[in-house]
PDB file of C-alpha atoms and ligand atoms in Angstrom:
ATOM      1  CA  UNK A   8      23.206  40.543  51.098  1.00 52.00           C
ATOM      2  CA  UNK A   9      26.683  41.027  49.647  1.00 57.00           C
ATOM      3  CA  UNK A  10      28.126  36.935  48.536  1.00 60.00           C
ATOM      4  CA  UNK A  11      31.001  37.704  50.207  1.00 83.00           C
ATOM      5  CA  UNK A  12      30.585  39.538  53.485  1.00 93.00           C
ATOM      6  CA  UNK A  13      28.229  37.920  55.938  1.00 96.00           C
ATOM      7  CA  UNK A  14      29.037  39.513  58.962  1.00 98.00           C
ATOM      8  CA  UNK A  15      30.467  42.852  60.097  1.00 98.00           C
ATOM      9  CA  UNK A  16      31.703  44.354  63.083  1.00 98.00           C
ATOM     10  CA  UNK A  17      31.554  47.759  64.200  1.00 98.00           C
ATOM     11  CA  UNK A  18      33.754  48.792  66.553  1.00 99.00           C
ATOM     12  CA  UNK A  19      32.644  51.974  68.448  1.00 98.00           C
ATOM     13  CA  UNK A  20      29.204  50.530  67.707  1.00 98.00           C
ATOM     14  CA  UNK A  21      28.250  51.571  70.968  1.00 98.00           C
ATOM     15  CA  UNK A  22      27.831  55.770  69.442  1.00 98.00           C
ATOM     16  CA  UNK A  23      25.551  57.509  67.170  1.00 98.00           C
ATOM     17  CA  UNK A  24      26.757  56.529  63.651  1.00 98.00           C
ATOM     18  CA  UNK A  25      27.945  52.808  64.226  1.00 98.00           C
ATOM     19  CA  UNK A  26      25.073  52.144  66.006  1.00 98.00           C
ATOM     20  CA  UNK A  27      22.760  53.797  63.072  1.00 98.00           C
ATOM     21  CA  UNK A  28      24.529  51.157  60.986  1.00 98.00           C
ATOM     22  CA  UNK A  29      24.108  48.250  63.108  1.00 98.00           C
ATOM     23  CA  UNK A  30      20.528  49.082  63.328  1.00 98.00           C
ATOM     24  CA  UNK A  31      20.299  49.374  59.417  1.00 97.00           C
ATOM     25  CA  UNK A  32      23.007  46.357  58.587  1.00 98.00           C
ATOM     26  CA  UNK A  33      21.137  43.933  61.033  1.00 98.00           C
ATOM     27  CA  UNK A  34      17.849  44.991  59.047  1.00 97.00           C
ATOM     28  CA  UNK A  35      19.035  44.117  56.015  1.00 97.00           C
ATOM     29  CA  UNK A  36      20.220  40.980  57.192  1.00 97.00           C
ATOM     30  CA  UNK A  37      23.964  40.587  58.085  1.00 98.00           C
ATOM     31  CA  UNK A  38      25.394  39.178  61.217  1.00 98.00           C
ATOM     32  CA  UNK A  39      26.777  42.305  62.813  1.00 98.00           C
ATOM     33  CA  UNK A  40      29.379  42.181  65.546  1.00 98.00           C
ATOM     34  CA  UNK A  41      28.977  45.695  68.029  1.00 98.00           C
ATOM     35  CA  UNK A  42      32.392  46.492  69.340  1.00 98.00           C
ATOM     36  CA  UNK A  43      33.265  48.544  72.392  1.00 98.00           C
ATOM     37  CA  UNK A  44      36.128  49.363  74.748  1.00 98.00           C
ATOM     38  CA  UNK A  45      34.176  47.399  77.303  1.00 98.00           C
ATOM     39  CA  UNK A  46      32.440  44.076  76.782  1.00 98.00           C
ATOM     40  CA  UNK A  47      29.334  45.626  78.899  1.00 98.00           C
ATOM     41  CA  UNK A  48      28.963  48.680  76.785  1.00 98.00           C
ATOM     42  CA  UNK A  49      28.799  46.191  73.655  1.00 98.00           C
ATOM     43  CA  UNK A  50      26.453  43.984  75.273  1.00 98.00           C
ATOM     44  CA  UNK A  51      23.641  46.371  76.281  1.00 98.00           C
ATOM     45  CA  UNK A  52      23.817  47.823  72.582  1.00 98.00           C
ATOM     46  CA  UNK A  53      23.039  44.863  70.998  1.00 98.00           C
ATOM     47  CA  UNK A  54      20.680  44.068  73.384  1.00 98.00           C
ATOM     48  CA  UNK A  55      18.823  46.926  72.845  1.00 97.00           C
ATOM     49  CA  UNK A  56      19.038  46.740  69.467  1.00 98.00           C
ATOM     50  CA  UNK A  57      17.626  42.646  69.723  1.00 98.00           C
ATOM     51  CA  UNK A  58      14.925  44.107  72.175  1.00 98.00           C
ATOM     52  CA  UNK A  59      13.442  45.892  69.747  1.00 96.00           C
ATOM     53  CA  UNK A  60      13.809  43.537  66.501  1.00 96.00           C
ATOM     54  CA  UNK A  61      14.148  40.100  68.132  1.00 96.00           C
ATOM     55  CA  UNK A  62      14.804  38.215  64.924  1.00 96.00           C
ATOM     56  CA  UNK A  63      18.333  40.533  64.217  1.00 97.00           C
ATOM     57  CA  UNK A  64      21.418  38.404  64.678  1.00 97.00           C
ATOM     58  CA  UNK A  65      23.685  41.027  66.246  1.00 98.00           C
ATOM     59  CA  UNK A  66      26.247  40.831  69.546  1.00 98.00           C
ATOM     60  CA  UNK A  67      28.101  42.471  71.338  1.00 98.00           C
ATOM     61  CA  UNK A  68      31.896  42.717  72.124  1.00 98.00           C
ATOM     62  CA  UNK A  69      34.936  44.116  72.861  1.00 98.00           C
ATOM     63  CA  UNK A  70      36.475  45.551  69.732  1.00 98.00           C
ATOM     64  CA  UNK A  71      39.383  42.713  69.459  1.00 98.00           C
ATOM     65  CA  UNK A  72      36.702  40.218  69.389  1.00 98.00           C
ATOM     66  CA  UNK A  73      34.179  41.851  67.281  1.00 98.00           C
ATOM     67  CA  UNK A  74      36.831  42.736  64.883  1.00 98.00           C
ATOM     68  CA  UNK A  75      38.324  38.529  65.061  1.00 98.00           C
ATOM     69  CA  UNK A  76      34.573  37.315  64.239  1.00 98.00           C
ATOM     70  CA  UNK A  77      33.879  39.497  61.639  1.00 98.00           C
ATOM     71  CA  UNK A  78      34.459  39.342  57.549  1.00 98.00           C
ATOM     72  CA  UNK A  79      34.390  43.184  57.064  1.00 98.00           C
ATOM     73  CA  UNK A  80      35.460  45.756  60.209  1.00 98.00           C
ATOM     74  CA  UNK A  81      33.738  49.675  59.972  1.00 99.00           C
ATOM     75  CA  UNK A  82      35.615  52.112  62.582  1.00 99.00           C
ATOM     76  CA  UNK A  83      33.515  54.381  63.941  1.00 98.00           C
ATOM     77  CA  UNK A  84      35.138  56.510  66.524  1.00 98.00           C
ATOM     78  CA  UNK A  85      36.016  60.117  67.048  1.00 98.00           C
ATOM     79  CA  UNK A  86      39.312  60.833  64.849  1.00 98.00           C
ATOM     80  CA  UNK A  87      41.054  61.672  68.169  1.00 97.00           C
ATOM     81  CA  UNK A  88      41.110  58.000  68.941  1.00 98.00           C
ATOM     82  CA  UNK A  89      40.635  56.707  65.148  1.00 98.00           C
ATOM     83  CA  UNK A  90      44.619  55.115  65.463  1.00 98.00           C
ATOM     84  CA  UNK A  91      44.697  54.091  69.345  1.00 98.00           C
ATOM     85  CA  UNK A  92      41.553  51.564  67.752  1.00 98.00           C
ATOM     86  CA  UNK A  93      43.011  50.679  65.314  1.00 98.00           C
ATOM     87  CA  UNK A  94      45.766  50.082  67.159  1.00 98.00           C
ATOM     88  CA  UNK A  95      44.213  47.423  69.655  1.00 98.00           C
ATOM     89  CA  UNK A  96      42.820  45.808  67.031  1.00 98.00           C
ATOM     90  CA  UNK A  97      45.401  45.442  64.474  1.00 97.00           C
ATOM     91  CA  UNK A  98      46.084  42.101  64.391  1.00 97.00           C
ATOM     92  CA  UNK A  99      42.336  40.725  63.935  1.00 98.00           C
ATOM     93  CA  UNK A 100      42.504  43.017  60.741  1.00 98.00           C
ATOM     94  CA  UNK A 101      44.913  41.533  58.884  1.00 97.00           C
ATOM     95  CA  UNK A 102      43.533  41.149  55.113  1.00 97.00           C
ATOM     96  CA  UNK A 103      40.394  42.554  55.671  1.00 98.00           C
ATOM     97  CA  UNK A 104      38.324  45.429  54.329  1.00 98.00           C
ATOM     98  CA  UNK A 105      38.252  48.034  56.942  1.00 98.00           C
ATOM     99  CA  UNK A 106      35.070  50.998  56.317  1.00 99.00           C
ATOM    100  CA  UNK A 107      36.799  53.953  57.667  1.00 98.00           C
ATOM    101  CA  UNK A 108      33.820  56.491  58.468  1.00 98.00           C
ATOM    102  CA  UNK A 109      35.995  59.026  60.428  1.00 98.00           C
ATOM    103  CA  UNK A 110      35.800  62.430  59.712  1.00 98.00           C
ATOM    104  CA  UNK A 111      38.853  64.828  61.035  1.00 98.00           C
ATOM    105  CA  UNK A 112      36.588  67.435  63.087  1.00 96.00           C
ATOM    106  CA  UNK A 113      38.670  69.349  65.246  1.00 94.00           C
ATOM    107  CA  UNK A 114      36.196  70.636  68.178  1.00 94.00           C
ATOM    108  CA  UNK A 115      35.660  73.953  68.473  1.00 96.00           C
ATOM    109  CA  UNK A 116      35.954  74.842  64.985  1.00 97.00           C
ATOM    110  CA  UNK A 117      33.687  71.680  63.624  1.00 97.00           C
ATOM    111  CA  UNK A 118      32.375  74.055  60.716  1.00 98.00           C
ATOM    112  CA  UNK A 119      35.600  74.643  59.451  1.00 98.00           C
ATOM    113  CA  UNK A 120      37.740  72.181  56.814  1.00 98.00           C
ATOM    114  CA  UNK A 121      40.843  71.074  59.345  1.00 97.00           C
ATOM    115  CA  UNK A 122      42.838  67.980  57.684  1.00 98.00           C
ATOM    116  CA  UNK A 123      45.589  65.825  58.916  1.00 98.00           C
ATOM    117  CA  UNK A 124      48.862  65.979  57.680  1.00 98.00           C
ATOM    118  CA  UNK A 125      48.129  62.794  55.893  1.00 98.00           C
ATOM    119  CA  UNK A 126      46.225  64.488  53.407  1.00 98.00           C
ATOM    120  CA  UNK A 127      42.772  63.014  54.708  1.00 98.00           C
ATOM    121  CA  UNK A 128      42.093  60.551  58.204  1.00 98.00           C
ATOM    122  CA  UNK A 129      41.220  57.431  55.910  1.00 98.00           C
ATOM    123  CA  UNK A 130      44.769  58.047  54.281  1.00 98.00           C
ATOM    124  CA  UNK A 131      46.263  58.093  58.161  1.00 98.00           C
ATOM    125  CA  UNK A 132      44.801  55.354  58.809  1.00 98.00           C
ATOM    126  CA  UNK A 133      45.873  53.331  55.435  1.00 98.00           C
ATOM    127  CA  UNK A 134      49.496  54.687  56.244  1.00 98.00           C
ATOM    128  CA  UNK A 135      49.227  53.271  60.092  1.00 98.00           C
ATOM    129  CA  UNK A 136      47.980  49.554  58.936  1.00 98.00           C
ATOM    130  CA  UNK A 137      49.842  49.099  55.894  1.00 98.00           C
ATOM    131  CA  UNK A 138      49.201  47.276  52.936  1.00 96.00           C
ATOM    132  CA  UNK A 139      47.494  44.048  54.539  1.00 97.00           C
ATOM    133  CA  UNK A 140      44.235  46.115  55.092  1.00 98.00           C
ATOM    134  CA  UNK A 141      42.174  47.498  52.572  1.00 98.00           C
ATOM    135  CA  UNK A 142      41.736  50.678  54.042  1.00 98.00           C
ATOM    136  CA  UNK A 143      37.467  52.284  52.414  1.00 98.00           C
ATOM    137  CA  UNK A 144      36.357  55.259  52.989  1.00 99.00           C
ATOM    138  CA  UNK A 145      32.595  56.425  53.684  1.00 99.00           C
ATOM    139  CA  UNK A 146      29.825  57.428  54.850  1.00 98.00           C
ATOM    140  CA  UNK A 147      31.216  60.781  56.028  1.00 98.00           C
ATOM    141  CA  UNK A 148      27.734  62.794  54.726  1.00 98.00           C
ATOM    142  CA  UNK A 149      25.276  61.069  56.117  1.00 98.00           C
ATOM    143  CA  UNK A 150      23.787  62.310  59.069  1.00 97.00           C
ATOM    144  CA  UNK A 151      23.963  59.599  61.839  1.00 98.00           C
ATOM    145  CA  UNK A 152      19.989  60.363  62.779  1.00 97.00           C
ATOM    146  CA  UNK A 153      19.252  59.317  59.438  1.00 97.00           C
ATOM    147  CA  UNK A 154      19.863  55.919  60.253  1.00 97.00           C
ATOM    148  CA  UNK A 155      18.453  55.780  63.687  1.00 94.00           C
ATOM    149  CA  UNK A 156      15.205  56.502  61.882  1.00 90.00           C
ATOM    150  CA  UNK A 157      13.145  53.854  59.197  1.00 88.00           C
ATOM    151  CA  UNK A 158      12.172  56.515  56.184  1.00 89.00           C
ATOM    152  CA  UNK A 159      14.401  56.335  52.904  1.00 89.00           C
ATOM    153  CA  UNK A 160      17.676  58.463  53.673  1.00 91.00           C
ATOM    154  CA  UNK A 161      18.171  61.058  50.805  1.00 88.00           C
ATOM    155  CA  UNK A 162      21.980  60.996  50.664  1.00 95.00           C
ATOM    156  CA  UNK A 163      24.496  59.294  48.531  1.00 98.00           C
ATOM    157  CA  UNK A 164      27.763  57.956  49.846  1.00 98.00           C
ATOM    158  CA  UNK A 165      31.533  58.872  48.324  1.00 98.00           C
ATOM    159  CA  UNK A 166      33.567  55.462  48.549  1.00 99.00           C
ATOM    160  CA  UNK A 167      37.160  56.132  47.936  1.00 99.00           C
ATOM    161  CA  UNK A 168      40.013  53.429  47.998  1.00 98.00           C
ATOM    162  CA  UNK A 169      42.771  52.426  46.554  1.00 98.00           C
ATOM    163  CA  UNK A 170      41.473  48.643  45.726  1.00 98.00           C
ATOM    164  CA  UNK A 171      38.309  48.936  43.169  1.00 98.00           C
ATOM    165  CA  UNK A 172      37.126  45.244  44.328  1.00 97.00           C
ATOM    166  CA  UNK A 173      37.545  46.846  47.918  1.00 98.00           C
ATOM    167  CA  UNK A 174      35.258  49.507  47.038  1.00 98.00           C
ATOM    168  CA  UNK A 175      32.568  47.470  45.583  1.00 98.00           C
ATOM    169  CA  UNK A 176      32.473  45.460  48.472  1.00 98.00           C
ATOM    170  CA  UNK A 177      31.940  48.605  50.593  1.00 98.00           C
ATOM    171  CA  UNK A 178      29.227  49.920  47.236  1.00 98.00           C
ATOM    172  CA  UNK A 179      27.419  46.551  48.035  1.00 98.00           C
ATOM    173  CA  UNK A 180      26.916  47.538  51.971  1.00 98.00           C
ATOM    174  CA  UNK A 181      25.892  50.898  50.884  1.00 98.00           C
ATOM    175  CA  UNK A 182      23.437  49.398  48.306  1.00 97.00           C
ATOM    176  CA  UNK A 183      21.889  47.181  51.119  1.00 97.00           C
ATOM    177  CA  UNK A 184      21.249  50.010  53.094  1.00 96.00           C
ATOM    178  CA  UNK A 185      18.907  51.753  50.342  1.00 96.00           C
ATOM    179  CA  UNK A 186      21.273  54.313  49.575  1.00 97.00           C
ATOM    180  CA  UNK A 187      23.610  55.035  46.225  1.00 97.00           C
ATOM    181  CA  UNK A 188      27.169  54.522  46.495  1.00 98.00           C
ATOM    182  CA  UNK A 189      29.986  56.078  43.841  1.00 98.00           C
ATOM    183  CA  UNK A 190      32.934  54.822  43.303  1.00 98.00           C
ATOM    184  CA  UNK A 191      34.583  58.199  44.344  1.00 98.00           C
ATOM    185  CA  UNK A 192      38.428  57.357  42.665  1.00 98.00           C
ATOM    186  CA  UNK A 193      41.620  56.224  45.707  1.00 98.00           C
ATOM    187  CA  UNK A 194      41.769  57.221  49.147  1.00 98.00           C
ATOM    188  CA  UNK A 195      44.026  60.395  48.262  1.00 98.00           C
ATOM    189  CA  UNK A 196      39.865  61.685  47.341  1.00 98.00           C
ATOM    190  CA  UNK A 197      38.499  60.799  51.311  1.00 98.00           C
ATOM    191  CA  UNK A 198      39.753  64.161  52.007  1.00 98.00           C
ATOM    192  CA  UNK A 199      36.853  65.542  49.487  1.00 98.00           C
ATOM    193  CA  UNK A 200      34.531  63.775  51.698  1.00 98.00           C
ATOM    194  CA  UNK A 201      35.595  64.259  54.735  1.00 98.00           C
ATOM    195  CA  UNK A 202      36.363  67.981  54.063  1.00 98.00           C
ATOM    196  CA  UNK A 203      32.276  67.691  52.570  1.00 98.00           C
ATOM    197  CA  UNK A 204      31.488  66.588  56.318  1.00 98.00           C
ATOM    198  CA  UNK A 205      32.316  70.300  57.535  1.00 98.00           C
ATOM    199  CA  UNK A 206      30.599  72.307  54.609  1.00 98.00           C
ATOM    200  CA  UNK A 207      27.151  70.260  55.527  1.00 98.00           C
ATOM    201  CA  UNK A 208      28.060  70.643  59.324  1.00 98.00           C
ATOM    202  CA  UNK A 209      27.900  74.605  58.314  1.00 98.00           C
ATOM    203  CA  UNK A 210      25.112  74.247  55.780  1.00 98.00           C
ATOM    204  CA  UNK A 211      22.851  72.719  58.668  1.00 98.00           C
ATOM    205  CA  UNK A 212      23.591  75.784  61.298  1.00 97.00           C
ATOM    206  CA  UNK A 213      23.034  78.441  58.857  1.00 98.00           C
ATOM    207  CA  UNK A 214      19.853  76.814  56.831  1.00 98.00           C
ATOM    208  CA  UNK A 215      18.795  74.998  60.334  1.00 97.00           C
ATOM    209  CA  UNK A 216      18.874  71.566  58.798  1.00 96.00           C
ATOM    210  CA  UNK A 217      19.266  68.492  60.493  1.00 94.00           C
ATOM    211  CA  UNK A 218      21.777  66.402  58.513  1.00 96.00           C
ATOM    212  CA  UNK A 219      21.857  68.019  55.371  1.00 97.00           C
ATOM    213  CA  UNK A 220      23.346  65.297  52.852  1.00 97.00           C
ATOM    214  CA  UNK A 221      24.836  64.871  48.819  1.00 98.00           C
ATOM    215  CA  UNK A 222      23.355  63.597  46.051  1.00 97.00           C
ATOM    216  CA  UNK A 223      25.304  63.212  42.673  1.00 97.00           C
ATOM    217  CA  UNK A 224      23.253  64.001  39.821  1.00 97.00           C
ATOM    218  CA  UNK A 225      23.599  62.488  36.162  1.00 93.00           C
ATOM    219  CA  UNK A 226      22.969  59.105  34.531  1.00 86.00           C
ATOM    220  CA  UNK A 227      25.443  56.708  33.125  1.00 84.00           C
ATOM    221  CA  UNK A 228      25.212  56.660  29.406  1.00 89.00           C
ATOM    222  CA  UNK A 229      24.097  53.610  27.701  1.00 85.00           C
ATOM    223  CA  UNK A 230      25.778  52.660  23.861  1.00 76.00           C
TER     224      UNK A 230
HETATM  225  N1  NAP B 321      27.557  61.366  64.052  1.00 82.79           N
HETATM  226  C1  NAP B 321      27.455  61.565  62.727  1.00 82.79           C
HETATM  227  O1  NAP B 321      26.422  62.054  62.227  1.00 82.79           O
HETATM  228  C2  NAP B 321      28.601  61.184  61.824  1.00 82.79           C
HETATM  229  C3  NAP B 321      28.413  61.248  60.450  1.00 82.79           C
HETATM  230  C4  NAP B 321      29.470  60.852  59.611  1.00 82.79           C
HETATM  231  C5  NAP B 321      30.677  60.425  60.144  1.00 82.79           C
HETATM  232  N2  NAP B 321      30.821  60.413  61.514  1.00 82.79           N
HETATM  233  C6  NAP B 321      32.112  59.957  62.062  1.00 82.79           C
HETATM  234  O2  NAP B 321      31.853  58.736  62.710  1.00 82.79           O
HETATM  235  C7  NAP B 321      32.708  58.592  63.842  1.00 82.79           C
HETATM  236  C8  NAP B 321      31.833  58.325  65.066  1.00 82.79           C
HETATM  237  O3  NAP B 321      30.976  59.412  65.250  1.00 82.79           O
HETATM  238  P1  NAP B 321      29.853  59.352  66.370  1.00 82.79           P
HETATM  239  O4  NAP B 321      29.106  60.605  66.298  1.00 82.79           O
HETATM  240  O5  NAP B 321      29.130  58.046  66.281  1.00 82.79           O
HETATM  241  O6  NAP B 321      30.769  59.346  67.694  1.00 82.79           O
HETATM  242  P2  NAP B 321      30.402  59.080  69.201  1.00 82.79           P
HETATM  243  O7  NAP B 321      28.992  58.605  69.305  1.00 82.79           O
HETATM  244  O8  NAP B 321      30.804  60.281  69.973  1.00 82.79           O
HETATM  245  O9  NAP B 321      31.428  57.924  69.597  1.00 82.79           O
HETATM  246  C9  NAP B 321      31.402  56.659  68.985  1.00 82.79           C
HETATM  247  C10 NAP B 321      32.059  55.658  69.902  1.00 82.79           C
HETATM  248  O10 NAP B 321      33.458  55.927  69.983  1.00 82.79           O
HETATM  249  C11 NAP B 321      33.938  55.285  71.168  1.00 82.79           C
HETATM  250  N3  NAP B 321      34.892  56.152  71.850  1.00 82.79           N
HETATM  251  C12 NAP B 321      34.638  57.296  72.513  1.00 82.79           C
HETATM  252  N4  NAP B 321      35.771  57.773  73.091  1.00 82.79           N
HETATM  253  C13 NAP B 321      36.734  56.885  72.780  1.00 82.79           C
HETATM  254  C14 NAP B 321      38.122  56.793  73.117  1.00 82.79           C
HETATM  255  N5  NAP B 321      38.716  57.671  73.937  1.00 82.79           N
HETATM  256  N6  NAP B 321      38.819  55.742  72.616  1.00 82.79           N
HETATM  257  C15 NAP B 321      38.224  54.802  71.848  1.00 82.79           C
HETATM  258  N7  NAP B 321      36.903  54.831  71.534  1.00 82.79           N
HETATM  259  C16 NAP B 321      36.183  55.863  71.988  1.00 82.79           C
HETATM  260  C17 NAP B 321      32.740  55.026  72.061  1.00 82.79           C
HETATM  261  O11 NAP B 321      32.526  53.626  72.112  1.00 82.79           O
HETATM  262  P3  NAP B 321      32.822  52.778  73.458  1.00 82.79           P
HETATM  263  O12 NAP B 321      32.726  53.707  74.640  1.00 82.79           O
HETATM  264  O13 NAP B 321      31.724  51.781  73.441  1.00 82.79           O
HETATM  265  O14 NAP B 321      34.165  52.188  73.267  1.00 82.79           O
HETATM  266  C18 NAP B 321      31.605  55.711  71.346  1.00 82.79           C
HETATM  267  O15 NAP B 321      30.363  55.085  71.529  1.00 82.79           O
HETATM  268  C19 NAP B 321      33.504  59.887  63.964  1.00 82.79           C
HETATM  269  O16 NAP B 321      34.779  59.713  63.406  1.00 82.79           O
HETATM  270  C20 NAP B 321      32.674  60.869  63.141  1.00 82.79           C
HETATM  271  O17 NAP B 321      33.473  61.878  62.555  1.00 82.79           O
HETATM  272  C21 NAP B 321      29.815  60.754  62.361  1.00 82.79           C
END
């Protein structure tokens, strides 16, 4: 576990990626908070998730809540909602490292690179919260049913942000889970990820792959 962060909420925990991290956070031994738009939704997640590994320490919530209790806040919701969240929890974020994991898929055309006029949707969401927020991106290649599952997850994670403390926090988390994190350069660079998101999303349906990922090759050089 990370010295600093000791428990994290995930707000749209209830879905397929936040709940693959809850499952795989809560594993590795943080106290994770499962946020929802209703308290009901956030309960039954984290009971199910307690059902099946009583000794986790996960609950559930509403997002305000989960997002008050927690030292570290990961948004994952569909970017058509990715401000309205943030939104109604703004407050509760107020100098804390927020994991933004949204990637700007506009439905039909999912295959296909569409970005926001902010350059990338972690940089929206930066812009939206201001400086008070350490605004991280990742974890846009990795297939959500990768961490539904218990093998070894062959895919490294881009971490982009404009505090380098901020992204090791986030490299930590990534570490915990098993997989390689890079420091990936500011936030202006989430919009290589993100844009990655759509090229794998295309890779899969041509090659029929389920959740093709990245790896970064090369070592660092030792004097
Ligand atoms: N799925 C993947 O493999 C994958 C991989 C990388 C990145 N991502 C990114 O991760 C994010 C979540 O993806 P996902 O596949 O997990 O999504 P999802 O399962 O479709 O939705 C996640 C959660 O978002 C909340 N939500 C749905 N509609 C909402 C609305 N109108 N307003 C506020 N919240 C709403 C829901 O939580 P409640 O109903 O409980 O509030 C839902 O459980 C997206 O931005 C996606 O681009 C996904």
């Amino acid at each position: 576990m990370t010295d600093k962060i000791r428990s994290i909420a995930i707000l749209g925990g209830t879905g397929d990626l936040g709940g693959g991290l809850a499952r795989q956070w809560s594993r590795a031994g943080f106290q994770i908070h499962i946020g929802s738009r209703t308290l009901d939704k956030g309960l039954a997640a984290a009971n199910k998730l307690v059902t099946e590994f009583p000794d986790l320490n996960v609950t559930g919530h509403d997002n305000v809540s989960a997002a008050q209790l927690a030292d570290l806040v990961v948004l994952t919701v569909p970017f058509a909602h990715q401000l309205s969240t943030l939104d109604s929890v703004s407050q509760a974020l107020d100098g804390k490292v927020l994991i933004d994991v949204t990637v700007p898929l506009v439905p039909p055309k999912v295959g296909t690179v569409q970005l926001p006029e902010a350059g990338s949707a972690a940089e929206q969401a930066q812009q939206h919260l201001g400086d008070n927020v350490s605004v991280v991106s990742a974890f846009q290649n990795v297939g959500a049913m990768h961490l539904q599952e218990d093998h070894a997850i062959a895919c490294d994670v881009l971490v982009t942000g404009n505090k380098r403390a901020a992204r090791q926090t986030v490299i930590d988390l990534v570490q915990a889970l098993g997989l390689k994190g890079w420091h990936a350069g500011p936030l202006a660079n989430a919009a290589a990820a993100e844009a990655m998101t759509s090229v794998l999303i295309s890779i899969n349906r041509h090659h029929k792959i389920d959740g093709a990922g990245i790896v970064i090759t090369g070592e660092p050089v030792t004097t």
